[in-house]
């Protein structure tokens, strides 16, 4: 089922979102100081291309630099990307067929809001459930 949802997502939403994140990542990598945000955009692009079966989790080794970088990201890009994901999510959830894709947009809100200090893992791995002890 995940593969079918990912293929439909890829055709109707994922390819365009991934291209947008790739463009943003390339622009961020032009300046040396914005390379961390560019790398985060590349990670989000891969996630936007194939989101079902994967999730974004907080990295425990992320420090204060990630927090400061996330605040800068939030001001300049994060809030606008989040508004876009929420708007598309609500629009897709209006139809019954679009509900899984709207939920995928809502799932991308935390990583588009604050991408530094997060990683994308498969949902079946222990890293996807950081609150449980294995």
GROMACS .gro file of C-alpha atoms in nm:
model
  134
    1UNK     CA    1   0.000   0.000   0.000
    2UNK     CA    2   0.288   0.238   0.080
    3UNK     CA    3   0.432   0.191  -0.267
    4UNK     CA    4   0.100   0.269  -0.436
    5UNK     CA    5   0.049   0.580  -0.221
    6UNK     CA    6   0.406   0.692  -0.291
    7UNK     CA    7   0.360   0.651  -0.666
    8UNK     CA    8   0.037   0.851  -0.668
    9UNK     CA    9   0.200   1.112  -0.441
   10UNK     CA   10   0.502   1.129  -0.673
   11UNK     CA   11   0.288   1.206  -0.976
   12UNK     CA   12   0.052   1.461  -0.823
   13UNK     CA   13   0.251   1.637  -0.553
   14UNK     CA   14   0.586   1.487  -0.463
   15UNK     CA   15   0.781   1.560  -0.779
   16UNK     CA   16   0.692   1.930  -0.774
   17UNK     CA   17   0.765   1.965  -0.405
   18UNK     CA   18   1.097   1.783  -0.437
   19UNK     CA   19   1.200   2.006  -0.728
   20UNK     CA   20   1.113   2.313  -0.521
   21UNK     CA   21   1.319   2.191  -0.227
   22UNK     CA   22   1.608   2.100  -0.460
   23UNK     CA   23   1.603   2.450  -0.608
   24UNK     CA   24   1.598   2.604  -0.260
   25UNK     CA   25   1.884   2.374  -0.156
   26UNK     CA   26   2.091   2.474  -0.458
   27UNK     CA   27   2.032   2.843  -0.382
   28UNK     CA   28   2.129   2.793  -0.020
   29UNK     CA   29   2.450   2.616  -0.119
   30UNK     CA   30   2.568   2.919  -0.319
   31UNK     CA   31   2.680   3.095   0.000
   32UNK     CA   32   2.906   2.913   0.242
   33UNK     CA   33   2.716   3.027   0.550
   34UNK     CA   34   2.383   2.886   0.426
   35UNK     CA   35   2.512   2.538   0.334
   36UNK     CA   36   2.350   2.371   0.641
   37UNK     CA   37   2.009   2.491   0.525
   38UNK     CA   38   2.088   2.373   0.171
   39UNK     CA   39   2.170   2.024   0.298
   40UNK     CA   40   1.848   2.027   0.501
   41UNK     CA   41   1.657   2.120   0.184
   42UNK     CA   42   1.812   1.824   0.003
   43UNK     CA   43   1.702   1.590   0.286
   44UNK     CA   44   1.350   1.734   0.277
   45UNK     CA   45   1.344   1.695  -0.103
   46UNK     CA   46   1.414   1.324  -0.070
   47UNK     CA   47   1.144   1.300   0.197
   48UNK     CA   48   0.897   1.498  -0.017
   49UNK     CA   49   0.960   1.265  -0.309
   50UNK     CA   50   0.870   0.944  -0.119
   51UNK     CA   51   0.708   1.023   0.223
   52UNK     CA   52   0.495   0.716   0.296
   53UNK     CA   53   0.679   0.464   0.511
   54UNK     CA   54   0.923   0.720   0.651
   55UNK     CA   55   0.909   0.976   0.930
   56UNK     CA   56   1.119   1.262   1.063
   57UNK     CA   57   1.258   1.230   1.416
   58UNK     CA   58   1.458   1.459   1.640
   59UNK     CA   59   1.831   1.386   1.657
   60UNK     CA   60   1.958   1.363   2.013
   61UNK     CA   61   2.306   1.484   1.924
   62UNK     CA   62   2.181   1.817   1.782
   63UNK     CA   63   2.311   2.110   1.980
   64UNK     CA   64   2.247   2.478   2.027
   65UNK     CA   65   2.368   2.561   1.676
   66UNK     CA   66   2.076   2.362   1.533
   67UNK     CA   67   1.834   2.557   1.752
   68UNK     CA   68   1.973   2.892   1.643
   69UNK     CA   69   1.977   2.779   1.280
   70UNK     CA   70   1.615   2.668   1.309
   71UNK     CA   71   1.514   3.012   1.438
   72UNK     CA   72   1.680   3.177   1.138
   73UNK     CA   73   1.516   2.921   0.905
   74UNK     CA   74   1.178   2.979   1.071
   75UNK     CA   75   1.193   3.353   1.008
   76UNK     CA   76   1.308   3.342   0.645
   77UNK     CA   77   1.162   3.023   0.499
   78UNK     CA   78   1.005   2.787   0.754
   79UNK     CA   79   0.686   2.978   0.821
   80UNK     CA   80   0.609   3.010   0.449
   81UNK     CA   81   0.675   2.644   0.376
   82UNK     CA   82   0.463   2.544   0.673
   83UNK     CA   83   0.175   2.763   0.558
   84UNK     CA   84   0.202   2.600   0.214
   85UNK     CA   85   0.196   2.248   0.357
   86UNK     CA   86  -0.099   2.326   0.583
   87UNK     CA   87  -0.292   2.490   0.298
   88UNK     CA   88  -0.231   2.197   0.063
   89UNK     CA   89  -0.309   1.950   0.343
   90UNK     CA   90  -0.644   2.111   0.417
   91UNK     CA   91  -0.726   2.133   0.046
   92UNK     CA   92  -0.648   1.765  -0.007
   93UNK     CA   93  -0.839   1.655   0.303
   94UNK     CA   94  -1.158   1.806   0.161
   95UNK     CA   95  -1.193   1.504  -0.066
   96UNK     CA   96  -1.201   1.151   0.071
   97UNK     CA   97  -0.945   1.027  -0.181
   98UNK     CA   98  -0.706   1.310  -0.092
   99UNK     CA   99  -0.703   1.246   0.285
  100UNK     CA  100  -0.385   1.031   0.288
  101UNK     CA  101  -0.205   1.292   0.081
  102UNK     CA  102  -0.328   1.574   0.301
  103UNK     CA  103  -0.200   1.384   0.604
  104UNK     CA  104   0.136   1.347   0.427
  105UNK     CA  105   0.150   1.726   0.395
  106UNK     CA  106   0.071   1.759   0.767
  107UNK     CA  107   0.345   1.505   0.841
  108UNK     CA  108   0.595   1.729   0.660
  109UNK     CA  109   0.507   2.038   0.866
  110UNK     CA  110   0.756   1.979   1.154
  111UNK     CA  111   1.052   1.919   0.927
  112UNK     CA  112   0.969   2.214   0.702
  113UNK     CA  113   0.925   2.436   1.008
  114UNK     CA  114   1.252   2.339   1.180
  115UNK     CA  115   1.469   2.108   0.966
  116UNK     CA  116   1.803   2.125   1.147
  117UNK     CA  117   1.859   1.857   1.410
  118UNK     CA  118   1.617   1.612   1.249
  119UNK     CA  119   1.667   1.300   1.045
  120UNK     CA  120   1.437   1.092   0.827
  121UNK     CA  121   1.405   0.724   0.916
  122UNK     CA  122   1.185   0.433   0.801
  123UNK     CA  123   0.874   0.394   1.018
  124UNK     CA  124   0.946   0.032   1.107
  125UNK     CA  125   1.281   0.101   1.275
  126UNK     CA  126   1.337   0.167   1.646
  127UNK     CA  127   1.466   0.516   1.562
  128UNK     CA  128   1.115   0.606   1.447
  129UNK     CA  129   0.990   0.557   1.805
  130UNK     CA  130   1.235   0.751   2.023
  131UNK     CA  131   1.005   0.751   2.327
  132UNK     CA  132   1.008   0.373   2.364
  133UNK     CA  133   1.294   0.167   2.499
  134UNK     CA  134   1.386  -0.132   2.284
   0.00000   0.00000   0.00000
